[in-house]
């Protein structure tokens, strides 16, 4: 089945086609909501961020410079909305610049009993700049160049952050995986 | 140092972003390095764990909020264009015979005015002579008056 491209849908939205907006919303709501919910760890804040993203699409569609990169544009807006929420929460608090982790709280025994929950818990403890690249790469399948365009960094910085995040997560999970394999 | 570099390559390899010649080097290193083999294994394990993550359900309230706002905006835009369209159609909805009558009357008045002005017996009002306010006399008395 032939689907309308993002570029075509954007062009229709710019000409006032409400059906095109609805189609685009249905196409990206799940991915954007999941990204924001995982980045923020708060479903209500994620809902607000995605809502704002689509309102911006509705009002600023004519100013999108690269219609072919609409997916990156949507993730960029959603990310910025989410980061504003995170900055508001932190209220100026600064962590260790060298560390990959945002929260060093030890993981609970319940989390350790379930690898999935443990990974989820470890992911939520990563610093936001590491968490966002993992989310965009592993869950949304964005390329390094696309992630760089969303985060405003270089592709080599994205590469390096992904590597550091993976190494930190792998290190954290080492014990759990070993225990799990020993149990079997 | 070498393992750091190799593990960066492993991270790129799992993302399908490592060039062929670097892949050869990476596999050669993996054959001799247990630590890097472990890192590759853990990175793949992580990917499998991420794939098993449940996707959060999009709340209905988000659908409602986005669509309601968009429809409202669409309505206000539609309202503005509708007003313009109505005004335009209202102007065009004047019956054609009435418009023709008005046009005919305007043409008649114009033609009559022109022909009246061009008649020789219609005397134009003479200009009053300019008066020298200091002398109390016309500054340039009209000859023959």
PDB file of C-alpha atoms in Angstrom:
ATOM      1  CA  UNK A   1       0.000   0.000   0.000  1.00  0.00           C
ATOM      2  CA  UNK A   2       1.366   3.422  -0.938  1.00  0.00           C
ATOM      3  CA  UNK A   3       1.618   5.702   2.066  1.00  0.00           C
ATOM      4  CA  UNK A   4       1.883   9.453   1.846  1.00  0.00           C
ATOM      5  CA  UNK A   5       5.391  10.650   2.704  1.00  0.00           C
ATOM      6  CA  UNK A   6       6.064  13.016   5.608  1.00  0.00           C
ATOM      7  CA  UNK A   7       7.035  15.707   3.098  1.00  0.00           C
ATOM      8  CA  UNK A   8       3.735  15.367   1.249  1.00  0.00           C
ATOM      9  CA  UNK A   9       1.758  15.380   4.488  1.00  0.00           C
ATOM     10  CA  UNK A  10       3.571  18.503   5.645  1.00  0.00           C
ATOM     11  CA  UNK A  11       2.807  20.230   2.378  1.00  0.00           C
ATOM     12  CA  UNK A  12      -0.886  19.325   2.801  1.00  0.00           C
ATOM     13  CA  UNK A  13      -0.835  20.634   6.396  1.00  0.00           C
ATOM     14  CA  UNK A  14       0.645  23.915   5.154  1.00  0.00           C
ATOM     15  CA  UNK A  15      -2.264  24.259   2.751  1.00  0.00           C
ATOM     16  CA  UNK A  16      -4.718  23.775   5.660  1.00  0.00           C
ATOM     17  CA  UNK A  17      -5.565  20.087   5.231  1.00  0.00           C
ATOM     18  CA  UNK A  18      -6.784  18.882   8.627  1.00  0.00           C
ATOM     19  CA  UNK A  19      -6.842  15.234   7.551  1.00  0.00           C
ATOM     20  CA  UNK A  20      -3.099  15.398   6.868  1.00  0.00           C
ATOM     21  CA  UNK A  21      -2.468  16.707  10.391  1.00  0.00           C
ATOM     22  CA  UNK A  22      -4.481  13.854  11.878  1.00  0.00           C
ATOM     23  CA  UNK A  23      -2.561  11.311   9.787  1.00  0.00           C
ATOM     24  CA  UNK A  24       0.776  12.735  10.858  1.00  0.00           C
ATOM     25  CA  UNK A  25      -0.329  12.788  14.493  1.00  0.00           C
ATOM     26  CA  UNK A  26      -1.333   9.117  14.281  1.00  0.00           C
ATOM     27  CA  UNK A  27       1.981   8.286  12.607  1.00  0.00           C
ATOM     28  CA  UNK A  28       4.185   9.789  15.327  1.00  0.00           C
ATOM     29  CA  UNK A  29       2.160  10.039  18.556  1.00  0.00           C
ATOM     30  CA  UNK A  30       3.241   6.607  19.835  1.00  0.00           C
ATOM     31  CA  UNK A  31       6.958   7.076  19.170  1.00  0.00           C
ATOM     32  CA  UNK A  32       7.015  10.630  20.531  1.00  0.00           C
ATOM     33  CA  UNK A  33       5.000   9.747  23.605  1.00  0.00           C
ATOM     34  CA  UNK A  34       7.197   6.708  24.367  1.00  0.00           C
ATOM     35  CA  UNK A  35      10.350   8.792  23.867  1.00  0.00           C
ATOM     36  CA  UNK A  36       9.140  11.540  26.199  1.00  0.00           C
ATOM     37  CA  UNK A  37       7.753   9.112  28.793  1.00  0.00           C
ATOM     38  CA  UNK A  38      11.061   7.208  28.922  1.00  0.00           C
ATOM     39  CA  UNK A  39      13.135  10.353  28.944  1.00  0.00           C
ATOM     40  CA  UNK A  40      11.073  12.032  31.650  1.00  0.00           C
ATOM     41  CA  UNK A  41       9.861   8.992  33.607  1.00  0.00           C
ATOM     42  CA  UNK A  42       6.550  10.839  34.007  1.00  0.00           C
ATOM     43  CA  UNK A  43       3.531  10.105  31.833  1.00  0.00           C
ATOM     44  CA  UNK A  44       1.707  13.376  32.520  1.00  0.00           C
ATOM     45  CA  UNK A  45       4.773  15.477  31.660  1.00  0.00           C
ATOM     46  CA  UNK A  46       5.267  13.300  28.549  1.00  0.00           C
ATOM     47  CA  UNK A  47       1.678  13.988  27.497  1.00  0.00           C
ATOM     48  CA  UNK A  48       2.238  17.740  27.888  1.00  0.00           C
ATOM     49  CA  UNK A  49       5.470  17.602  25.875  1.00  0.00           C
ATOM     50  CA  UNK A  50       3.849  15.696  22.988  1.00  0.00           C
ATOM     51  CA  UNK A  51       0.833  18.012  23.066  1.00  0.00           C
ATOM     52  CA  UNK A  52       3.113  21.045  22.779  1.00  0.00           C
ATOM     53  CA  UNK A  53       5.035  19.372  19.950  1.00  0.00           C
ATOM     54  CA  UNK A  54       1.905  18.938  17.844  1.00  0.00           C
ATOM     55  CA  UNK A  55       0.675  22.429  18.663  1.00  0.00           C
ATOM     56  CA  UNK A  56       3.977  23.744  17.327  1.00  0.00           C
ATOM     57  CA  UNK A  57       3.513  21.631  14.210  1.00  0.00           C
ATOM     58  CA  UNK A  58       0.065  23.139  13.802  1.00  0.00           C
ATOM     59  CA  UNK A  59       1.210  26.741  14.171  1.00  0.00           C
ATOM     60  CA  UNK A  60       4.760  26.650  12.768  1.00  0.00           C
ATOM     61  CA  UNK A  61       4.489  24.127   9.948  1.00  0.00           C
ATOM     62  CA  UNK A  62       5.345  26.761   7.339  1.00  0.00           C
ATOM     63  CA  UNK A  63       8.672  27.544   9.045  1.00  0.00           C
ATOM     64  CA  UNK A  64      10.036  23.978   8.885  1.00  0.00           C
ATOM     65  CA  UNK A  65      13.228  24.378   6.856  1.00  0.00           C
ATOM     66  CA  UNK A  66      13.664  20.766   5.769  1.00  0.00           C
ATOM     67  CA  UNK A  67      10.295  19.115   5.172  1.00  0.00           C
ATOM     68  CA  UNK A  68      12.007  15.785   4.364  1.00  0.00           C
ATOM     69  CA  UNK A  69      13.473  15.730   7.892  1.00  0.00           C
ATOM     70  CA  UNK A  70      10.121  16.146   9.621  1.00  0.00           C
ATOM     71  CA  UNK A  71      10.730  13.165  11.918  1.00  0.00           C
ATOM     72  CA  UNK A  72      13.906  14.809  13.245  1.00  0.00           C
ATOM     73  CA  UNK A  73      12.040  18.107  13.640  1.00  0.00           C
ATOM     74  CA  UNK A  74       9.304  16.441  15.733  1.00  0.00           C
ATOM     75  CA  UNK A  75      11.816  14.664  17.972  1.00  0.00           C
ATOM     76  CA  UNK A  76      13.810  17.886  18.360  1.00  0.00           C
ATOM     77  CA  UNK A  77      10.737  19.811  19.523  1.00  0.00           C
ATOM     78  CA  UNK A  78       9.623  16.980  21.837  1.00  0.00           C
ATOM     79  CA  UNK A  79      13.131  16.702  23.292  1.00  0.00           C
ATOM     80  CA  UNK A  80      13.332  20.443  23.929  1.00  0.00           C
ATOM     81  CA  UNK A  81       9.957  20.385  25.665  1.00  0.00           C
ATOM     82  CA  UNK A  82      11.076  17.440  27.803  1.00  0.00           C
ATOM     83  CA  UNK A  83      14.392  19.092  28.664  1.00  0.00           C
ATOM     84  CA  UNK A  84      12.571  22.229  29.810  1.00  0.00           C
ATOM     85  CA  UNK A  85      10.590  20.061  32.222  1.00  0.00           C
ATOM     86  CA  UNK A  86      13.766  18.354  33.458  1.00  0.00           C
ATOM     87  CA  UNK A  87      15.537  21.701  33.942  1.00  0.00           C
ATOM     88  CA  UNK A  88      12.538  22.970  35.892  1.00  0.00           C
ATOM     89  CA  UNK A  89      12.725  19.935  38.173  1.00  0.00           C
ATOM     90  CA  UNK A  90      16.456  20.182  38.775  1.00  0.00           C
ATOM     91  CA  UNK A  91      16.219  23.832  39.665  1.00  0.00           C
ATOM     92  CA  UNK A  92      19.879  24.494  39.021  1.00  0.00           C
ATOM     93  CA  UNK A  93      21.266  21.379  40.691  1.00  0.00           C
ATOM     94  CA  UNK A  94      24.460  20.132  39.030  1.00  0.00           C
ATOM     95  CA  UNK A  95      25.841  16.622  39.155  1.00  0.00           C
ATOM     96  CA  UNK A  96      29.299  15.217  38.531  1.00  0.00           C
ATOM     97  CA  UNK A  97      30.271  16.242  34.996  1.00  0.00           C
ATOM     98  CA  UNK A  98      32.386  13.102  34.459  1.00  0.00           C
ATOM     99  CA  UNK A  99      29.721  10.639  35.534  1.00  0.00           C
ATOM    100  CA  UNK A 100      27.316   8.926  33.157  1.00  0.00           C
ATOM    101  CA  UNK A 101      24.808   8.414  35.968  1.00  0.00           C
ATOM    102  CA  UNK A 102      22.272  10.939  37.105  1.00  0.00           C
ATOM    103  CA  UNK A 103      21.092   9.011  40.131  1.00  0.00           C
ATOM    104  CA  UNK A 104      23.362   6.650  42.018  1.00  0.00           C
ATOM    105  CA  UNK A 105      20.604   5.199  44.163  1.00  0.00           C
ATOM    106  CA  UNK A 106      21.241   1.434  44.450  1.00  0.00           C
ATOM    107  CA  UNK A 107      18.749  -0.634  42.539  1.00  0.00           C
ATOM    108  CA  UNK A 108      16.225  -2.531  44.577  1.00  0.00           C
ATOM    109  CA  UNK A 109      16.174  -6.307  45.078  1.00  0.00           C
ATOM    110  CA  UNK A 110      12.846  -6.466  43.228  1.00  0.00           C
ATOM    111  CA  UNK A 111      14.471  -4.831  40.212  1.00  0.00           C
ATOM    112  CA  UNK A 112      17.417  -7.205  40.400  1.00  0.00           C
ATOM    113  CA  UNK A 113      15.069 -10.171  40.243  1.00  0.00           C
ATOM    114  CA  UNK A 114      13.846  -9.162  36.807  1.00  0.00           C
ATOM    115  CA  UNK A 115      16.381  -8.279  34.093  1.00  0.00           C
ATOM    116  CA  UNK A 116      13.844  -6.206  32.131  1.00  0.00           C
ATOM    117  CA  UNK A 117      12.998  -4.088  35.157  1.00  0.00           C
ATOM    118  CA  UNK A 118      16.642  -3.822  36.068  1.00  0.00           C
ATOM    119  CA  UNK A 119      17.541  -2.521  32.611  1.00  0.00           C
ATOM    120  CA  UNK A 120      14.616  -0.095  32.789  1.00  0.00           C
ATOM    121  CA  UNK A 121      15.754   1.077  36.202  1.00  0.00           C
ATOM    122  CA  UNK A 122      19.365   1.484  35.069  1.00  0.00           C
ATOM    123  CA  UNK A 123      18.268   3.389  31.958  1.00  0.00           C
ATOM    124  CA  UNK A 124      16.221   5.795  34.058  1.00  0.00           C
ATOM    125  CA  UNK A 125      19.305   6.484  36.207  1.00  0.00           C
ATOM    126  CA  UNK A 126      21.471   7.506  33.270  1.00  0.00           C
ATOM    127  CA  UNK A 127      22.133  11.206  32.816  1.00  0.00           C
ATOM    128  CA  UNK A 128      19.677  12.697  30.363  1.00  0.00           C
ATOM    129  CA  UNK A 129      22.315  13.338  27.673  1.00  0.00           C
ATOM    130  CA  UNK A 130      23.195   9.623  27.669  1.00  0.00           C
ATOM    131  CA  UNK A 131      19.611   8.417  28.079  1.00  0.00           C
ATOM    132  CA  UNK A 132      18.346  10.426  25.119  1.00  0.00           C
ATOM    133  CA  UNK A 133      20.894   8.971  22.665  1.00  0.00           C
ATOM    134  CA  UNK A 134      20.085   5.419  23.808  1.00  0.00           C
ATOM    135  CA  UNK A 135      16.352   6.082  23.392  1.00  0.00           C
ATOM    136  CA  UNK A 136      16.709   7.657  19.951  1.00  0.00           C
ATOM    137  CA  UNK A 137      19.027   4.896  18.707  1.00  0.00           C
ATOM    138  CA  UNK A 138      17.642   1.764  20.341  1.00  0.00           C
ATOM    139  CA  UNK A 139      13.934   2.535  20.368  1.00  0.00           C
ATOM    140  CA  UNK A 140      13.418   4.931  17.457  1.00  0.00           C
ATOM    141  CA  UNK A 141      16.155   3.582  15.172  1.00  0.00           C
ATOM    142  CA  UNK A 142      17.483   7.037  14.287  1.00  0.00           C
ATOM    143  CA  UNK A 143      20.865   7.198  12.535  1.00  0.00           C
ATOM    144  CA  UNK A 144      23.820   9.008  14.117  1.00  0.00           C
ATOM    145  CA  UNK A 145      23.228  11.959  11.781  1.00  0.00           C
ATOM    146  CA  UNK A 146      19.537  12.125  12.732  1.00  0.00           C
ATOM    147  CA  UNK A 147      20.327  11.927  16.453  1.00  0.00           C
ATOM    148  CA  UNK A 148      22.915  14.680  15.976  1.00  0.00           C
ATOM    149  CA  UNK A 149      20.300  16.852  14.307  1.00  0.00           C
ATOM    150  CA  UNK A 150      17.843  16.248  17.190  1.00  0.00           C
ATOM    151  CA  UNK A 151      20.362  16.932  19.962  1.00  0.00           C
ATOM    152  CA  UNK A 152      22.292  19.645  18.152  1.00  0.00           C
ATOM    153  CA  UNK A 153      25.608  17.805  18.536  1.00  0.00           C
ATOM    154  CA  UNK A 154      28.075  16.354  16.064  1.00  0.00           C
ATOM    155  CA  UNK A 155      27.725  12.757  14.854  1.00  0.00           C
ATOM    156  CA  UNK A 156      31.054  11.885  16.503  1.00  0.00           C
ATOM    157  CA  UNK A 157      29.788  13.188  19.842  1.00  0.00           C
ATOM    158  CA  UNK A 158      26.669  11.033  19.436  1.00  0.00           C
ATOM    159  CA  UNK A 159      28.869   7.988  18.686  1.00  0.00           C
ATOM    160  CA  UNK A 160      30.953   8.616  21.776  1.00  0.00           C
ATOM    161  CA  UNK A 161      27.953   9.153  24.068  1.00  0.00           C
ATOM    162  CA  UNK A 162      26.257   5.993  22.818  1.00  0.00           C
ATOM    163  CA  UNK A 163      29.412   4.022  23.525  1.00  0.00           C
ATOM    164  CA  UNK A 164      29.806   5.473  27.022  1.00  0.00           C
ATOM    165  CA  UNK A 165      26.147   4.863  27.840  1.00  0.00           C
ATOM    166  CA  UNK A 166      26.317   1.265  26.628  1.00  0.00           C
ATOM    167  CA  UNK A 167      29.490   0.584  28.547  1.00  0.00           C
ATOM    168  CA  UNK A 168      28.027   2.055  31.724  1.00  0.00           C
ATOM    169  CA  UNK A 169      24.808   0.043  31.346  1.00  0.00           C
ATOM    170  CA  UNK A 170      26.699  -3.134  30.489  1.00  0.00           C
ATOM    171  CA  UNK A 171      28.896  -2.662  33.569  1.00  0.00           C
ATOM    172  CA  UNK A 172      25.872  -2.084  35.806  1.00  0.00           C
ATOM    173  CA  UNK A 173      24.147  -5.163  34.478  1.00  0.00           C
ATOM    174  CA  UNK A 174      27.170  -7.448  34.625  1.00  0.00           C
ATOM    175  CA  UNK A 175      26.347  -8.887  38.015  1.00  0.00           C
ATOM    176  CA  UNK A 176      22.672  -9.374  37.230  1.00  0.00           C
ATOM    177  CA  UNK A 177      23.331 -11.232  34.005  1.00  0.00           C
ATOM    178  CA  UNK A 178      25.931 -13.424  35.633  1.00  0.00           C
ATOM    179  CA  UNK A 179      23.523 -14.259  38.481  1.00  0.00           C
ATOM    180  CA  UNK A 180      20.768 -15.003  35.978  1.00  0.00           C
ATOM    181  CA  UNK A 181      23.002 -17.346  33.986  1.00  0.00           C
ATOM    182  CA  UNK A 182      24.231 -19.051  37.189  1.00  0.00           C
ATOM    183  CA  UNK A 183      20.606 -19.685  38.189  1.00  0.00           C
ATOM    184  CA  UNK A 184      19.884 -21.485  34.913  1.00  0.00           C
TER     185      UNK A 184
ATOM    186  CA  UNK B   1      43.490   2.295  25.410  1.00  0.00           C
ATOM    187  CA  UNK B   2      43.256  -0.195  22.593  1.00  0.00           C
ATOM    188  CA  UNK B   3      40.214  -1.850  24.176  1.00  0.00           C
ATOM    189  CA  UNK B   4      38.521   1.579  24.570  1.00  0.00           C
ATOM    190  CA  UNK B   5      38.955   2.178  20.866  1.00  0.00           C
ATOM    191  CA  UNK B   6      37.785  -1.330  20.020  1.00  0.00           C
ATOM    192  CA  UNK B   7      34.714  -1.024  22.217  1.00  0.00           C
ATOM    193  CA  UNK B   8      33.786   2.232  20.486  1.00  0.00           C
ATOM    194  CA  UNK B   9      34.043   0.254  17.237  1.00  0.00           C
ATOM    195  CA  UNK B  10      31.901  -2.532  18.723  1.00  0.00           C
ATOM    196  CA  UNK B  11      29.264   0.056  19.652  1.00  0.00           C
ATOM    197  CA  UNK B  12      29.315   1.326  16.043  1.00  0.00           C
ATOM    198  CA  UNK B  13      29.277  -2.237  14.713  1.00  0.00           C
ATOM    199  CA  UNK B  14      26.005  -3.068  16.476  1.00  0.00           C
ATOM    200  CA  UNK B  15      24.574   0.108  14.934  1.00  0.00           C
ATOM    201  CA  UNK B  16      25.675  -0.957  11.442  1.00  0.00           C
ATOM    202  CA  UNK B  17      27.915   2.106  11.276  1.00  0.00           C
ATOM    203  CA  UNK B  18      31.358   0.494  11.151  1.00  0.00           C
ATOM    204  CA  UNK B  19      33.245   0.339   7.871  1.00  0.00           C
ATOM    205  CA  UNK B  20      34.320  -3.055   6.485  1.00  0.00           C
ATOM    206  CA  UNK B  21      38.050  -2.609   7.038  1.00  0.00           C
ATOM    207  CA  UNK B  22      37.472  -1.589  10.683  1.00  0.00           C
ATOM    208  CA  UNK B  23      35.241  -4.629  11.133  1.00  0.00           C
ATOM    209  CA  UNK B  24      38.113  -6.906  10.116  1.00  0.00           C
ATOM    210  CA  UNK B  25      40.356  -5.296  12.725  1.00  0.00           C
ATOM    211  CA  UNK B  26      37.615  -5.567  15.335  1.00  0.00           C
ATOM    212  CA  UNK B  27      37.047  -9.285  14.729  1.00  0.00           C
ATOM    213  CA  UNK B  28      40.803  -9.911  14.834  1.00  0.00           C
ATOM    214  CA  UNK B  29      40.936  -8.161  18.214  1.00  0.00           C
ATOM    215  CA  UNK B  30      37.867 -10.019  19.518  1.00  0.00           C
ATOM    216  CA  UNK B  31      39.580 -13.328  18.810  1.00  0.00           C
ATOM    217  CA  UNK B  32      42.229 -12.466  21.377  1.00  0.00           C
ATOM    218  CA  UNK B  33      40.382 -10.234  23.919  1.00  0.00           C
ATOM    219  CA  UNK B  34      37.868 -11.693  26.355  1.00  0.00           C
ATOM    220  CA  UNK B  35      36.899  -8.285  27.803  1.00  0.00           C
ATOM    221  CA  UNK B  36      35.868  -6.918  24.400  1.00  0.00           C
ATOM    222  CA  UNK B  37      33.999 -10.134  23.548  1.00  0.00           C
ATOM    223  CA  UNK B  38      32.094  -9.640  26.780  1.00  0.00           C
ATOM    224  CA  UNK B  39      31.320  -6.035  25.850  1.00  0.00           C
ATOM    225  CA  UNK B  40      29.921  -7.145  22.474  1.00  0.00           C
ATOM    226  CA  UNK B  41      27.814  -9.772  24.210  1.00  0.00           C
ATOM    227  CA  UNK B  42      26.463  -7.286  26.774  1.00  0.00           C
ATOM    228  CA  UNK B  43      25.683  -4.697  24.106  1.00  0.00           C
ATOM    229  CA  UNK B  44      23.660  -7.301  22.205  1.00  0.00           C
ATOM    230  CA  UNK B  45      21.998  -8.421  25.456  1.00  0.00           C
ATOM    231  CA  UNK B  46      21.046  -4.800  26.129  1.00  0.00           C
ATOM    232  CA  UNK B  47      19.548  -4.489  22.666  1.00  0.00           C
ATOM    233  CA  UNK B  48      17.474  -7.616  23.300  1.00  0.00           C
ATOM    234  CA  UNK B  49      16.350  -6.234  26.669  1.00  0.00           C
ATOM    235  CA  UNK B  50      15.330  -2.905  25.069  1.00  0.00           C
ATOM    236  CA  UNK B  51      13.374  -4.759  22.383  1.00  0.00           C
ATOM    237  CA  UNK B  52      11.390  -6.509  25.113  1.00  0.00           C
ATOM    238  CA  UNK B  53      10.454  -3.220  26.832  1.00  0.00           C
ATOM    239  CA  UNK B  54       6.697  -2.607  26.843  1.00  0.00           C
ATOM    240  CA  UNK B  55       5.595   0.424  24.818  1.00  0.00           C
ATOM    241  CA  UNK B  56       3.686   2.931  26.918  1.00  0.00           C
ATOM    242  CA  UNK B  57       0.073   3.309  25.832  1.00  0.00           C
ATOM    243  CA  UNK B  58      -0.764   6.710  24.397  1.00  0.00           C
ATOM    244  CA  UNK B  59      -3.438   8.134  26.729  1.00  0.00           C
ATOM    245  CA  UNK B  60      -6.801   9.016  25.191  1.00  0.00           C
ATOM    246  CA  UNK B  61      -6.573  12.385  26.914  1.00  0.00           C
ATOM    247  CA  UNK B  62      -3.606  13.253  24.640  1.00  0.00           C
ATOM    248  CA  UNK B  63      -5.607  12.368  21.519  1.00  0.00           C
ATOM    249  CA  UNK B  64      -8.486  14.494  22.774  1.00  0.00           C
ATOM    250  CA  UNK B  65      -6.298  17.477  23.679  1.00  0.00           C
ATOM    251  CA  UNK B  66      -4.368  17.524  20.409  1.00  0.00           C
ATOM    252  CA  UNK B  67      -7.349  16.988  18.140  1.00  0.00           C
ATOM    253  CA  UNK B  68      -9.582  19.439  20.037  1.00  0.00           C
ATOM    254  CA  UNK B  69      -6.973  22.205  19.827  1.00  0.00           C
ATOM    255  CA  UNK B  70      -6.305  21.479  16.184  1.00  0.00           C
ATOM    256  CA  UNK B  71      -9.995  21.423  15.273  1.00  0.00           C
ATOM    257  CA  UNK B  72     -10.526  24.687  17.161  1.00  0.00           C
ATOM    258  CA  UNK B  73      -7.668  26.305  15.279  1.00  0.00           C
ATOM    259  CA  UNK B  74      -8.965  24.864  12.020  1.00  0.00           C
ATOM    260  CA  UNK B  75     -12.422  26.273  12.775  1.00  0.00           C
ATOM    261  CA  UNK B  76     -11.109  29.752  13.521  1.00  0.00           C
ATOM    262  CA  UNK B  77      -9.118  29.741  10.279  1.00  0.00           C
ATOM    263  CA  UNK B  78     -12.090  28.351   8.422  1.00  0.00           C
ATOM    264  CA  UNK B  79     -14.297  31.016  10.031  1.00  0.00           C
ATOM    265  CA  UNK B  80     -12.082  33.806   8.737  1.00  0.00           C
ATOM    266  CA  UNK B  81     -11.989  32.469   5.185  1.00  0.00           C
ATOM    267  CA  UNK B  82     -15.718  31.784   5.310  1.00  0.00           C
ATOM    268  CA  UNK B  83     -16.368  35.442   6.249  1.00  0.00           C
ATOM    269  CA  UNK B  84     -14.314  36.634   3.289  1.00  0.00           C
ATOM    270  CA  UNK B  85     -16.118  34.229   0.996  1.00  0.00           C
ATOM    271  CA  UNK B  86     -19.520  35.385   2.318  1.00  0.00           C
ATOM    272  CA  UNK B  87     -18.645  39.023   1.781  1.00  0.00           C
ATOM    273  CA  UNK B  88     -17.550  38.294  -1.735  1.00  0.00           C
ATOM    274  CA  UNK B  89     -20.601  36.237  -2.567  1.00  0.00           C
ATOM    275  CA  UNK B  90     -22.826  38.896  -0.951  1.00  0.00           C
ATOM    276  CA  UNK B  91     -21.375  41.496  -3.301  1.00  0.00           C
ATOM    277  CA  UNK B  92     -22.017  39.242  -6.246  1.00  0.00           C
ATOM    278  CA  UNK B  93     -25.515  38.390  -5.074  1.00  0.00           C
ATOM    279  CA  UNK B  94     -26.914  41.851  -6.090  1.00  0.00           C
ATOM    280  CA  UNK B  95     -29.496  41.085  -8.798  1.00  0.00           C
ATOM    281  CA  UNK B  96     -28.150  41.685 -12.272  1.00  0.00           C
ATOM    282  CA  UNK B  97     -31.031  43.956 -13.506  1.00  0.00           C
ATOM    283  CA  UNK B  98     -30.524  46.294 -10.525  1.00  0.00           C
ATOM    284  CA  UNK B  99     -26.803  46.480 -11.186  1.00  0.00           C
ATOM    285  CA  UNK B 100     -27.466  47.185 -14.865  1.00  0.00           C
ATOM    286  CA  UNK B 101     -29.926  49.976 -13.973  1.00  0.00           C
ATOM    287  CA  UNK B 102     -27.424  51.624 -11.626  1.00  0.00           C
ATOM    288  CA  UNK B 103     -24.706  51.416 -14.266  1.00  0.00           C
ATOM    289  CA  UNK B 104     -27.021  52.911 -16.913  1.00  0.00           C
ATOM    290  CA  UNK B 105     -27.980  55.787 -14.618  1.00  0.00           C
ATOM    291  CA  UNK B 106     -24.308  56.534 -13.901  1.00  0.00           C
ATOM    292  CA  UNK B 107     -23.451  56.548 -17.615  1.00  0.00           C
ATOM    293  CA  UNK B 108     -26.409  58.863 -18.388  1.00  0.00           C
ATOM    294  CA  UNK B 109     -25.409  61.338 -15.695  1.00  0.00           C
ATOM    295  CA  UNK B 110     -21.820  61.362 -16.918  1.00  0.00           C
ATOM    296  CA  UNK B 111     -22.763  61.887 -20.562  1.00  0.00           C
ATOM    297  CA  UNK B 112     -25.245  64.671 -19.667  1.00  0.00           C
ATOM    298  CA  UNK B 113     -22.682  66.492 -17.559  1.00  0.00           C
ATOM    299  CA  UNK B 114     -20.104  66.384 -20.331  1.00  0.00           C
ATOM    300  CA  UNK B 115     -22.500  67.624 -22.995  1.00  0.00           C
ATOM    301  CA  UNK B 116     -23.771  70.427 -20.720  1.00  0.00           C
ATOM    302  CA  UNK B 117     -20.248  71.667 -20.100  1.00  0.00           C
ATOM    303  CA  UNK B 118     -19.465  71.681 -23.812  1.00  0.00           C
ATOM    304  CA  UNK B 119     -22.536  73.875 -24.800  1.00  0.00           C
ATOM    305  CA  UNK B 120     -21.392  77.398 -26.051  1.00  0.00           C
ATOM    306  CA  UNK B 121     -24.326  79.222 -24.446  1.00  0.00           C
ATOM    307  CA  UNK B 122     -23.317  78.118 -21.017  1.00  0.00           C
ATOM    308  CA  UNK B 123     -21.266  81.005 -19.686  1.00  0.00           C
ATOM    309  CA  UNK B 124     -18.601  80.178 -17.258  1.00  0.00           C
ATOM    310  CA  UNK B 125     -18.460  82.256 -14.086  1.00  0.00           C
ATOM    311  CA  UNK B 126     -15.806  84.972 -14.483  1.00  0.00           C
ATOM    312  CA  UNK B 127     -13.024  85.105 -11.991  1.00  0.00           C
ATOM    313  CA  UNK B 128     -13.082  87.999  -9.558  1.00  0.00           C
ATOM    314  CA  UNK B 129     -10.188  90.392 -10.007  1.00  0.00           C
ATOM    315  CA  UNK B 130      -7.417  90.199  -7.457  1.00  0.00           C
ATOM    316  CA  UNK B 131      -7.496  93.147  -5.051  1.00  0.00           C
ATOM    317  CA  UNK B 132      -4.486  95.006  -3.729  1.00  0.00           C
ATOM    318  CA  UNK B 133      -5.414  95.110  -0.076  1.00  0.00           C
ATOM    319  CA  UNK B 134      -3.020  98.009   0.655  1.00  0.00           C
ATOM    320  CA  UNK B 135      -4.203 100.263  -2.190  1.00  0.00           C
ATOM    321  CA  UNK B 136      -7.831  99.213  -2.043  1.00  0.00           C
ATOM    322  CA  UNK B 137      -7.676  98.889  -5.855  1.00  0.00           C
ATOM    323  CA  UNK B 138      -7.706  95.880  -8.053  1.00  0.00           C
ATOM    324  CA  UNK B 139      -4.071  94.774  -8.472  1.00  0.00           C
ATOM    325  CA  UNK B 140      -4.648  93.845 -12.074  1.00  0.00           C
ATOM    326  CA  UNK B 141      -7.931  95.342 -13.189  1.00  0.00           C
ATOM    327  CA  UNK B 142      -9.662  93.303 -15.845  1.00  0.00           C
ATOM    328  CA  UNK B 143      -9.579  95.259 -19.062  1.00  0.00           C
ATOM    329  CA  UNK B 144     -12.933  96.570 -20.312  1.00  0.00           C
ATOM    330  CA  UNK B 145     -14.801  95.958 -17.053  1.00  0.00           C
TER     331      UNK B 145
END
